[in-house]
Coordinates of C-alpha atoms in Angstrom, one line a residue:
X6 CA 109.9 123.0 89.2
X7 CA 110.3 125.0 86.0
X8 CA 111.6 123.2 82.9
X9 CA 114.3 124.8 80.8
X10 CA 112.8 125.6 77.4
X11 CA 116.1 124.6 75.7
X12 CA 116.3 121.3 77.5
X13 CA 115.9 118.2 75.3
X14 CA 114.2 114.9 76.3
X15 CA 115.0 111.5 74.9
X16 CA 111.9 109.5 74.1
X17 CA 111.9 105.8 74.0
X18 CA 109.3 103.3 72.8
X19 CA 107.3 101.6 75.6
X20 CA 108.2 98.0 75.0
X21 CA 108.7 94.9 77.3
X22 CA 112.4 95.6 78.0
X23 CA 111.7 99.2 78.9
X24 CA 108.9 98.3 81.2
X25 CA 110.9 95.5 82.8
X26 CA 113.9 97.9 83.4
X27 CA 111.5 100.0 85.5
X28 CA 111.4 97.2 88.0
X29 CA 115.0 97.9 89.1
X30 CA 115.2 95.6 92.1
X31 CA 114.4 92.5 90.0
X32 CA 116.8 93.7 87.2
X33 CA 119.7 94.0 89.7
X34 CA 119.2 90.5 91.3
X35 CA 121.6 88.0 89.7
X36 CA 118.9 85.3 90.0
X37 CA 116.0 87.5 88.9
X38 CA 114.0 87.4 92.1
X39 CA 110.7 89.1 92.0
X40 CA 111.5 91.1 95.1
X41 CA 108.7 93.6 94.6
X42 CA 106.2 90.7 94.4
X43 CA 107.1 89.2 97.8
X44 CA 107.3 92.6 99.4
X45 CA 103.7 93.4 98.2
X46 CA 102.5 90.0 99.5
X47 CA 104.2 90.5 102.8
X48 CA 102.6 94.0 103.1
X49 CA 99.2 92.2 103.1
X50 CA 100.2 89.6 105.7
X51 CA 100.5 86.8 103.0
X52 CA 103.8 85.6 104.4
X53 CA 103.8 82.0 103.1
X54 CA 103.1 83.1 99.6
X55 CA 105.8 85.7 99.9
X56 CA 108.2 83.0 101.0
X57 CA 107.3 80.8 98.0
X58 CA 107.9 83.7 95.7
X59 CA 111.3 84.6 97.3
X60 CA 112.4 80.9 97.4
X61 CA 111.5 79.8 93.8
X62 CA 114.2 81.6 91.7
X63 CA 116.9 81.5 94.4
X64 CA 118.7 78.2 95.2
X65 CA 120.3 79.8 98.3
X66 CA 117.4 81.8 99.6
X67 CA 117.9 81.0 103.3
X68 CA 121.6 82.0 103.3
X69 CA 120.8 85.1 101.2
X70 CA 118.2 86.2 103.8
X71 CA 121.0 86.7 106.3
X72 CA 124.1 87.7 104.3
X73 CA 123.2 88.7 100.8
X74 CA 125.0 91.8 99.6
X75 CA 121.5 92.9 98.3
X76 CA 122.2 94.6 95.0
X77 CA 118.4 94.9 94.8
X78 CA 118.5 97.5 97.6
X79 CA 121.1 99.6 95.9
X80 CA 118.9 99.6 92.8
X81 CA 115.6 100.2 94.7
X82 CA 113.9 103.4 93.4
X83 CA 112.7 104.2 96.9
X84 CA 116.3 105.1 97.7
X85 CA 116.0 108.2 95.3
X86 CA 113.2 109.5 97.6
X87 CA 114.4 108.6 101.1
X88 CA 116.0 105.2 101.8
X89 CA 115.7 101.9 99.9
X90 CA 113.5 99.0 101.1
X91 CA 115.2 96.6 103.5
X92 CA 114.7 93.8 100.9
X93 CA 117.2 91.3 102.4
X94 CA 115.8 91.7 106.0
X95 CA 112.3 91.2 104.6
X96 CA 113.4 87.9 103.0
X97 CA 114.9 86.9 106.3
X98 CA 111.5 87.5 108.0
X99 CA 109.7 85.4 105.4
X100 CA 112.2 82.5 105.7
X101 CA 112.0 82.5 109.5
X102 CA 108.2 82.8 109.4
X103 CA 108.0 79.8 107.1
X104 CA 110.4 77.7 109.2
X105 CA 108.5 78.5 112.4
X106 CA 105.1 77.8 110.7
X107 CA 106.0 74.1 110.0
X108 CA 104.4 74.4 106.6
X109 CA 106.3 71.9 104.4
X110 CA 108.1 73.1 101.2
X111 CA 106.2 71.8 98.2
X112 CA 108.6 69.8 96.0
X113 CA 108.1 69.8 92.2
X114 CA 107.2 66.7 90.1
X115 CA 110.5 65.5 88.6
X116 CA 110.8 63.0 85.7
X117 CA 114.1 61.2 86.3
X118 CA 116.7 61.1 83.4
X119 CA 119.7 58.9 82.9
X120 CA 122.4 61.5 82.7
X121 CA 124.8 61.9 85.6
X122 CA 126.7 65.1 86.5
X123 CA 129.4 65.6 89.1
X124 CA 129.7 68.9 90.9
X125 CA 133.0 69.8 92.7
X126 CA 132.3 72.2 95.5
X127 CA 129.2 72.5 97.7
X128 CA 129.2 76.3 98.0
X129 CA 126.6 78.7 96.6
X130 CA 127.6 78.1 93.0
X131 CA 127.7 74.3 93.4
X132 CA 124.3 74.3 95.2
X133 CA 122.8 76.4 92.4
X134 CA 124.1 74.0 89.7
X135 CA 122.9 71.0 91.6
X136 CA 119.4 72.3 92.2
X137 CA 118.8 73.5 88.7
X138 CA 120.0 70.2 87.1
X139 CA 118.1 68.1 89.7
X140 CA 114.9 70.0 88.8
X141 CA 115.3 68.7 85.2
X142 CA 115.7 65.1 86.5
X143 CA 119.4 64.8 86.1
X144 CA 121.3 62.7 88.7
X145 CA 123.7 65.0 90.5
X146 CA 126.5 64.1 93.0
X147 CA 128.2 67.0 94.8
X148 CA 131.7 66.5 96.2
X149 CA 133.3 68.7 98.9
X150 CA 136.4 68.5 101.0
X151 CA 134.6 70.2 104.0
X152 CA 132.5 68.2 106.5
X153 CA 129.3 70.1 105.6
X154 CA 127.8 72.1 102.7
X155 CA 128.0 75.9 102.2
X156 CA 131.6 76.4 101.0
X157 CA 132.7 79.9 101.8
X158 CA 129.4 80.5 103.6
X159 CA 130.4 77.8 106.1
X160 CA 134.1 78.6 106.6
X161 CA 134.2 82.2 105.6
X162 CA 131.1 83.9 107.2
X163 CA 130.9 84.0 111.0
X164 CA 128.0 82.3 112.8
X165 CA 126.9 85.5 114.5
X166 CA 126.0 86.8 111.0
X167 CA 124.9 83.5 109.3
X168 CA 123.4 80.8 111.5
X169 CA 124.4 77.3 110.5
X170 CA 120.7 76.4 110.3
X171 CA 120.3 78.7 107.3
X172 CA 123.0 76.8 105.4
X173 CA 121.3 73.5 106.4
X174 CA 117.9 74.7 105.1
X175 CA 119.3 75.3 101.6
X176 CA 121.3 72.1 101.5
X177 CA 118.4 70.1 102.8
X178 CA 116.0 71.3 100.1
X179 CA 118.5 70.4 97.4
X180 CA 118.9 67.0 98.9
X181 CA 115.2 66.5 98.8
X182 CA 115.4 67.0 95.0
X183 CA 117.5 63.8 94.8
X184 CA 121.0 65.3 94.9
X185 CA 123.7 63.3 96.6
X186 CA 126.3 65.1 98.7
X187 CA 129.7 63.5 99.5
X188 CA 131.5 65.5 102.1
X189 CA 135.1 65.1 103.4
X190 CA 136.0 64.1 99.9
X191 CA 138.9 65.8 98.2
X192 CA 139.1 65.5 94.4
X193 CA 142.6 64.8 93.3
X194 CA 143.4 63.0 96.5
X195 CA 140.4 60.8 97.5
X196 CA 139.0 60.5 94.0
X197 CA 141.1 61.3 90.8
X198 CA 139.5 64.0 88.6
X199 CA 139.9 61.5 85.6
X200 CA 137.5 59.1 87.4
X201 CA 134.8 61.8 87.4
X202 CA 135.4 62.6 83.8
X203 CA 135.0 58.8 83.0
X204 CA 132.0 58.0 85.2
X205 CA 129.9 61.2 84.7
X206 CA 128.3 62.7 81.5
X207 CA 129.5 66.2 82.7
X208 CA 131.6 67.7 85.5
X209 CA 131.0 71.2 87.0
X210 CA 133.9 72.9 88.7
X211 CA 132.5 75.2 91.5
X212 CA 135.4 74.9 93.9
X213 CA 135.4 78.6 94.9
X214 CA 138.3 80.8 95.6
X215 CA 139.6 79.7 99.0
X216 CA 143.4 80.4 98.7
X217 CA 144.5 83.8 100.1
X218 CA 146.5 86.2 97.9
X219 CA 149.9 86.6 99.5
X220 CA 150.8 89.9 101.3
X221 CA 153.8 90.8 99.1
X222 CA 155.7 93.2 101.5
X223 CA 158.7 92.7 103.8
X224 CA 157.8 90.8 106.9
X225 CA 154.7 89.1 105.3
X226 CA 156.0 85.7 106.4
X227 CA 156.4 86.6 110.1
X228 CA 154.7 84.6 112.8
X229 CA 151.3 86.3 113.6
X230 CA 150.4 87.0 110.0
X231 CA 147.1 85.1 109.6
X232 CA 145.3 85.4 106.3
X233 CA 141.6 86.3 106.4
X234 CA 140.3 83.1 104.8
X235 CA 142.4 80.9 107.1
X236 CA 141.5 82.9 110.2
X237 CA 137.8 82.6 109.5
X238 CA 138.1 78.9 108.6
X239 CA 139.7 78.2 112.0
X240 CA 137.0 80.3 113.8
X241 CA 134.1 78.6 112.0
X242 CA 135.4 75.1 112.5
X243 CA 136.1 75.7 116.2
X244 CA 139.9 75.5 116.0
X245 CA 142.3 77.4 118.2
X246 CA 142.6 81.0 117.3
X247 CA 145.3 83.5 118.6
X248 CA 144.4 87.2 118.4
X249 CA 146.4 88.9 121.2
X250 CA 145.5 92.4 122.2
X251 CA 146.1 94.4 119.0
X252 CA 144.8 93.2 115.6
X253 CA 145.3 95.0 112.3
X254 CA 143.1 93.9 109.4
X255 CA 144.1 94.9 105.9
X256 CA 141.3 95.2 103.3
X257 CA 137.8 96.6 102.9
X258 CA 135.5 93.8 101.9
X259 CA 133.1 91.5 103.9
X260 CA 136.0 89.2 104.9
X261 CA 137.8 92.2 106.5
X262 CA 134.7 93.1 108.5
X263 CA 134.1 89.5 109.6
X264 CA 137.7 89.1 110.7
X265 CA 137.7 92.3 112.7
X266 CA 134.4 91.4 114.5
X267 CA 135.6 87.8 115.1
X268 CA 138.8 89.1 116.7
X269 CA 136.8 91.2 119.2
X270 CA 134.7 88.1 120.1
X271 CA 137.9 86.2 120.7
X272 CA 139.2 88.7 123.2
X273 CA 141.1 91.4 121.1
X274 CA 141.2 94.8 122.8
X275 CA 142.0 97.0 119.8
X276 CA 141.1 96.2 116.3
X277 CA 141.8 98.4 113.2
X278 CA 140.7 97.9 109.6
X279 CA 143.0 99.7 107.1
X280 CA 141.7 100.2 103.6
X281 CA 143.6 101.7 100.7
X282 CA 140.7 103.6 99.3
X283 CA 137.9 105.8 100.8
X284 CA 134.9 105.0 102.8
X285 CA 132.6 105.5 99.8
X286 CA 134.4 102.8 97.8
X287 CA 133.8 100.0 100.4
X288 CA 131.8 97.3 98.9
X289 CA 130.0 96.3 102.1
X290 CA 126.4 97.3 102.9
X291 CA 125.7 100.1 105.4
X292 CA 124.3 97.8 108.1
X293 CA 127.4 95.7 108.1
X294 CA 129.7 98.7 108.2
X295 CA 127.6 100.4 110.9
X296 CA 127.6 97.4 113.2
X297 CA 131.4 96.8 112.7
X298 CA 132.1 100.4 113.8
X299 CA 129.5 100.2 116.6
X300 CA 131.3 97.2 118.1
X301 CA 134.5 99.4 118.4
X302 CA 136.5 98.6 115.3
X303 CA 138.6 101.6 114.2
X304 CA 138.6 102.4 110.4
X305 CA 141.6 103.8 108.7
X306 CA 141.1 104.9 105.1
X307 CA 143.5 105.8 102.3
X308 CA 146.5 103.8 103.6
X309 CA 148.5 100.9 102.2
X310 CA 150.8 98.5 104.1
X311 CA 154.5 98.7 103.1
X312 CA 156.1 96.5 105.8
X313 CA 155.2 94.2 108.7
X314 CA 157.6 95.0 111.5
X315 CA 158.7 92.0 113.6
X316 CA 160.3 91.4 117.0
X317 CA 161.9 88.1 117.8
X318 CA 160.3 86.6 114.7
X319 CA 156.8 87.6 115.7
X320 CA 154.6 90.5 114.4
X321 CA 155.0 93.7 116.5
X322 CA 153.6 96.4 114.2
X323 CA 152.6 97.3 110.6
X324 CA 154.0 100.2 108.7
X325 CA 151.6 102.0 106.3
X326 CA 151.8 104.9 103.8
X327 CA 149.0 107.3 103.2
X328 CA 147.3 107.5 99.8
X329 CA 145.5 110.0 97.7
X330 CA 143.1 109.0 94.9
X331 CA 144.6 109.3 91.4
X332 CA 143.1 108.7 87.9
X333 CA 140.4 106.0 87.5
X334 CA 141.7 102.5 86.7
X335 CA 140.2 100.0 84.2
X336 CA 137.2 99.3 86.5
X337 CA 136.4 103.0 86.7
X338 CA 137.5 103.3 90.3
X339 CA 140.2 105.9 91.2
X340 CA 143.5 104.2 91.9
X341 CA 145.3 105.0 95.2
X342 CA 148.6 106.8 94.8
X343 CA 151.1 106.8 97.8
X344 CA 152.0 110.2 99.3
X345 CA 155.8 110.4 100.0
X346 CA 156.8 111.0 103.6
X347 CA 153.4 110.1 105.1
X348 CA 154.4 106.7 106.7
X349 CA 152.9 105.7 110.1
X350 CA 152.8 102.5 112.1
X351 CA 150.1 100.7 114.0
X352 CA 151.1 98.2 116.8
X353 CA 149.9 94.6 116.2
X354 CA 150.1 91.2 117.7
X355 CA 148.2 89.7 114.8
X356 CA 148.0 91.0 111.2
X357 CA 145.1 89.7 109.1
X358 CA 145.5 90.4 105.3
X359 CA 142.0 90.1 103.8
X360 CA 142.7 91.6 100.4
X361 CA 141.6 88.9 98.0
X362 CA 141.5 85.2 97.4
X363 CA 142.4 82.9 94.5
X364 CA 141.2 79.5 93.2
X365 CA 143.1 76.4 94.1
X366 CA 143.8 74.6 90.8
X367 CA 146.0 71.8 92.2
X368 CA 143.4 69.1 91.9
X369 CA 143.1 69.5 88.1
X370 CA 145.2 66.9 86.3
X371 CA 148.1 68.4 84.4
X372 CA 147.6 66.0 81.5
X373 CA 144.1 67.3 80.9
X374 CA 145.7 70.7 79.9
X375 CA 143.0 73.1 81.0
X376 CA 143.3 76.6 79.6
X377 CA 144.3 78.9 82.5
X378 CA 144.1 82.7 82.5
X379 CA 145.5 84.7 85.4
X380 CA 145.2 81.8 87.8
X381 CA 141.7 80.9 86.8
X382 CA 140.2 78.3 84.5
X383 CA 139.1 79.9 81.3
X384 CA 135.5 79.3 80.2
X385 CA 133.4 80.2 77.2
X386 CA 131.2 83.1 78.6
X387 CA 128.2 81.8 76.7
X388 CA 128.3 78.1 77.6
X389 CA 130.5 78.0 80.8
X390 CA 132.5 75.2 79.1
X391 CA 136.2 74.8 79.6
X392 CA 138.4 73.7 76.7
X393 CA 138.2 70.1 78.1
X394 CA 135.1 68.4 76.7
X395 CA 132.3 67.8 79.2
X396 CA 133.9 69.9 81.9
X397 CA 132.2 73.2 82.9
X398 CA 133.2 75.8 85.5
X399 CA 131.4 78.7 87.3
X400 CA 131.3 80.8 90.4
X401 CA 134.3 82.3 92.3
X402 CA 136.4 79.5 90.8
X403 CA 136.2 81.4 87.5
X404 CA 135.4 85.0 88.4
X405 CA 137.6 85.3 91.5
X406 CA 135.9 86.3 94.8
X407 CA 132.4 87.8 94.3
X408 CA 129.3 87.7 96.5
X409 CA 127.0 84.9 97.5
X410 CA 124.2 85.9 95.1
X411 CA 126.5 86.5 92.2
X412 CA 128.0 83.0 92.6
X413 CA 124.4 81.5 92.7
X414 CA 123.4 83.4 89.6
X415 CA 126.5 82.2 87.8
X416 CA 125.7 78.6 89.0
X417 CA 122.1 78.8 87.6
X418 CA 123.3 79.9 84.2
X419 CA 126.0 77.3 84.1
X420 CA 123.4 74.6 85.0
X421 CA 121.2 75.7 82.0
X422 CA 124.3 75.4 79.8
X423 CA 125.1 71.9 81.1
X424 CA 121.5 70.8 80.5
X425 CA 121.6 72.1 76.9
X426 CA 124.9 70.3 76.4
X427 CA 123.5 67.0 77.7
X428 CA 120.3 67.4 75.6
X429 CA 122.4 68.2 72.5
X430 CA 120.7 71.6 72.1
X431 CA 122.6 74.5 70.5
X432 CA 119.9 77.0 69.8
X433 CA 117.7 78.3 72.6
X434 CA 115.5 81.4 72.3
X435 CA 113.9 83.3 75.1
X436 CA 110.4 84.7 74.5
X437 CA 108.9 87.4 76.7
X438 CA 105.1 87.0 77.4
X439 CA 103.8 90.4 78.4
X440 CA 100.5 91.2 80.0
X441 CA 99.4 94.8 80.6
X442 CA 96.2 95.6 82.6
X443 CA 94.8 99.1 82.5
X444 CA 92.9 100.6 85.3
X445 CA 91.4 104.0 86.3
X446 CA 91.6 102.9 89.9
X447 CA 94.8 102.3 91.8
X448 CA 95.0 102.7 95.6
X449 CA 98.4 102.5 97.3
X450 CA 98.5 101.4 101.0
X451 CA 97.9 104.1 103.6
X452 CA 101.0 106.0 104.7
X453 CA 103.2 104.2 102.2
X454 CA 104.9 107.4 101.2
X455 CA 105.7 108.8 104.7
X456 CA 106.7 105.5 106.4
X457 CA 110.5 105.7 107.2
X458 CA 112.7 102.7 106.6
X459 CA 112.1 100.4 109.6
X460 CA 115.2 99.9 111.7
X461 CA 116.3 96.3 111.7
X462 CA 116.4 95.2 115.3
X463 CA 119.9 94.3 116.6
X464 CA 121.2 92.7 119.8
X465 CA 122.6 95.3 122.3
X466 CA 126.4 95.5 122.4
X467 CA 126.6 94.0 125.9
X468 CA 124.7 90.9 124.8
X469 CA 126.8 90.2 121.7
X470 CA 130.0 89.6 123.7
X471 CA 128.7 88.8 127.1
X472 CA 130.7 85.6 127.7
X473 CA 134.3 84.9 128.4
X474 CA 134.0 81.9 126.1
X475 CA 134.8 83.0 122.5
X476 CA 132.6 80.2 121.0
X477 CA 129.5 81.6 122.8
X478 CA 130.2 85.1 121.6
X479 CA 130.9 83.8 118.0
X480 CA 127.5 82.0 117.9
X481 CA 125.5 84.8 119.4
X482 CA 123.4 86.4 116.6
X483 CA 123.8 90.2 116.1
X484 CA 120.8 90.9 113.9
X485 CA 117.5 89.9 115.4
X486 CA 115.3 90.6 112.4
X487 CA 111.8 92.1 112.0
X488 CA 108.7 91.0 113.8
X489 CA 105.5 90.8 111.8
X490 CA 104.6 94.5 112.6
X491 CA 108.0 95.8 111.4
X492 CA 107.9 93.5 108.4
X493 CA 104.5 94.7 107.2
X494 CA 105.4 98.4 107.8
X495 CA 108.7 98.0 105.9
X496 CA 107.2 96.1 102.9
X497 CA 104.3 98.7 102.7
X498 CA 107.0 101.3 101.6
X499 CA 107.4 99.5 98.2
X500 CA 106.6 101.9 95.3
X501 CA 105.1 99.0 93.2
X502 CA 107.3 99.8 90.2
X503 CA 105.4 97.3 88.0
X504 CA 102.7 100.0 87.7
X505 CA 103.2 102.7 85.1
X506 CA 101.2 105.8 84.2
X507 CA 99.9 105.9 80.7
X508 CA 98.6 109.0 78.9
X509 CA 96.1 108.5 76.1
X510 CA 96.9 111.1 73.5
X511 CA 93.5 110.9 71.9
X512 CA 91.7 111.9 75.2
X513 CA 94.3 114.3 76.6
X514 CA 93.4 118.0 76.1
X515 CA 96.7 119.3 77.7
X516 CA 94.8 121.0 80.5
X517 CA 97.7 120.4 82.9
X518 CA 95.5 119.3 85.9
X519 CA 97.7 116.2 86.4
X520 CA 100.8 118.4 86.7
X521 CA 99.1 120.6 89.2
X522 CA 98.1 117.7 91.5
X523 CA 101.4 115.7 91.3
X524 CA 103.0 115.8 94.8
X525 CA 106.5 115.0 93.5
X526 CA 106.4 117.5 90.6
X527 CA 107.3 114.8 88.0
X528 CA 104.7 115.6 85.3
X529 CA 105.5 118.5 82.9
X530 CA 104.0 119.9 79.7
X531 CA 106.8 120.7 77.2
X532 CA 107.0 121.9 73.6
X533 CA 106.9 118.9 71.3
X534 CA 110.1 120.1 69.6
X535 CA 112.0 119.5 72.8
X536 CA 111.5 115.7 72.3
X537 CA 114.2 113.7 70.6
X538 CA 114.2 110.0 69.5
X539 CA 117.0 107.6 68.8
X540 CA 114.9 105.3 66.7
X541 CA 112.0 106.1 64.4
X542 CA 108.9 107.0 66.4
X543 CA 106.3 108.1 63.8
X544 CA 104.2 110.0 66.4
X545 CA 107.1 112.3 67.2
X546 CA 108.5 112.6 63.7
X547 CA 105.1 113.8 62.4
X548 CA 104.6 116.4 65.0
X549 CA 108.0 118.2 64.7
X550 CA 107.8 121.8 63.6
X551 CA 104.3 122.3 64.9
X552 CA 104.5 125.5 66.9
X553 CA 101.5 124.8 69.2
X554 CA 102.4 121.1 69.8
X555 CA 102.6 120.1 73.4
X556 CA 103.6 116.9 75.1
X557 CA 103.0 115.5 78.6
X558 CA 106.2 114.0 80.0
X559 CA 106.6 112.1 83.3
X560 CA 109.8 111.2 85.2
X561 CA 109.4 107.5 85.9
X562 CA 112.4 107.5 88.2
X563 CA 110.7 109.8 90.8
X564 CA 107.1 108.8 90.3
X565 CA 105.7 107.3 93.5
X566 CA 102.6 105.7 91.9
X567 CA 100.2 107.6 94.1
X568 CA 97.7 107.8 91.1
X569 CA 96.5 111.2 92.1
X570 CA 96.9 112.2 88.4
X571 CA 94.7 109.3 87.3
X572 CA 92.0 110.4 89.7
X573 CA 92.3 114.1 88.8
X574 CA 92.2 113.8 85.0
X575 CA 88.8 115.2 83.9
X576 CA 88.8 113.3 80.7
X577 CA 90.0 109.9 81.9
X578 CA 93.0 110.3 79.7
X579 CA 95.4 108.8 82.3
X580 CA 95.4 105.2 83.3
X581 CA 97.5 103.1 85.6
X582 CA 99.0 100.1 83.8
X583 CA 100.1 97.0 85.6
X584 CA 102.9 95.3 83.8
X585 CA 103.6 91.6 84.1
X586 CA 106.2 89.5 82.4
X587 CA 107.3 85.9 81.9
X588 CA 110.5 85.1 80.0
X589 CA 110.3 81.4 78.9
X590 CA 113.0 79.7 76.8
X591 CA 112.3 77.0 74.1
X592 CA 113.8 74.4 76.5
X593 CA 111.2 75.1 79.1
X594 CA 113.3 77.4 81.4
X595 CA 111.6 80.2 83.2
X596 CA 114.2 82.9 83.2
X597 CA 112.3 85.7 84.8
X598 CA 108.7 86.4 85.9
X599 CA 106.5 88.9 87.6
X600 CA 103.2 87.1 87.1
X601 CA 103.1 84.9 90.1
X602 CA 102.6 87.4 92.8
X603 CA 99.1 88.2 91.5
X604 CA 98.4 84.5 90.9
X605 CA 99.6 83.4 94.3
X606 CA 97.5 86.1 96.0
X607 CA 94.6 84.9 93.9
X608 CA 92.3 87.5 95.4
X609 CA 91.2 90.6 93.4
X610 CA 93.0 93.7 94.5
X611 CA 95.6 91.9 96.4
X612 CA 99.4 92.2 95.9
X613 CA 98.9 93.6 92.5
X614 CA 96.1 91.2 91.6
X615 CA 93.4 92.4 89.2
X616 CA 90.9 94.7 90.7

């Protein structure tokens, strides 16, 4: 590829933050999971070590392994070359392998403390708060109105996507840390909120967003309008569910997909999902969308409901109007604009609005006067503290409906803030410890660059809904997950983004041999005057204006770490640098790390271990 002689290149100093940003999967994970580390361990068959690495930073690792929205996959650099790594499915393989192996989870040594914290809500955010505080020795009690833990994961996500055993695994591990769970207990009814404020040193509100946002159109109150969260709650708790023959689901998120697929399993013949934006703006991952369509759900894009049509007090059809995309709104997404005269109707026995959910604030005592903003409790974004002393809030209860992993990430940070509050700390600094190991040898696994993304095995359609009993269909898993061969093949595709190529300017003679041998064409020699810097970089500043000055540049985004340039360089001017990081705070928190994969592997040359 020829480089435009007028093109300019922005040069940045190679520091810890720049190197860490190269490991895009870890940067995208709200709990900072070292995904690349456990993929590399799995590629070498070191499944238990891979499990430990995937479990440590993530309080809800088992649930995530089935239904995480996987922001790491969207960030994965392999996606720029062909398709991203199936990181979530790999985690599922490791979790299942660990569970089947019978190897016990190693519990940390905990020094008990006297402080007591109450957590309201046993969903992902509540589990994350409880786990992080328990690890610091704090006595935690979690209250939840449901009969089991999991929150939205229990009543919102269908069993054919998330086995109840996975929820149980995460709750059980938190219990083993000394956390007490009190189920079937509603705060404000069974126990007054004021009692918790009196009896505990701090209270964390993690009650989620379980109340449906009303469908504000004519006919929205007809019999047969069943809101998505209520519909899934009935399905998950085994209560009676009426679906009829024609079901119309309004919305485009995970709840909409789950409601449509659950309707099919309960005997619906025709199910349509109607979404007001385009296919590319759906927030669900491609596997979920693909399986929903494969099961026979019809997708209708760029349409908004304007009326629910009734007959004898019951739903008969829904009237929609077509949209076109207008100007971007505040979030950067283009707003749907109705097209006059484009109305159409879809027959329906049941209408399931699955547009959004809101938090239920009714259990909060009025006299406590919590600050509320747009139906949500207002918190300080740095400390997660509400305006009521000793009361903190996080997760969907504060943000509105997000994803499992975002709620868990929110919960972790909230727990850190509560711990600082209890210890009376106000100032905490985070220090990065960086280790860079240079090598003239770096061998990637065989065929890593040509292996395609391994298809995640799924149950055949006829097996998914083979029974006339809806409960059997509802509990029949769809995704079967990788076997060991598929898992090793998939994890071998990882590009090991913790490795970076380094040019030694004192050895390089600008011969261009590295550019000639690069299979991706990502190394170029350019005029030094084409380089621009935002900050002061003396090396660049001093070389400006030198007519014969050349510079070797490399596109880190598209480099596949094959190390052919390292092997080809006649003057050993190119090395492969392995970057490792630990971010530790002054209060002993490990915020992020990529050391442990090499340490766990222990063996030279393994999973990024020293050669």
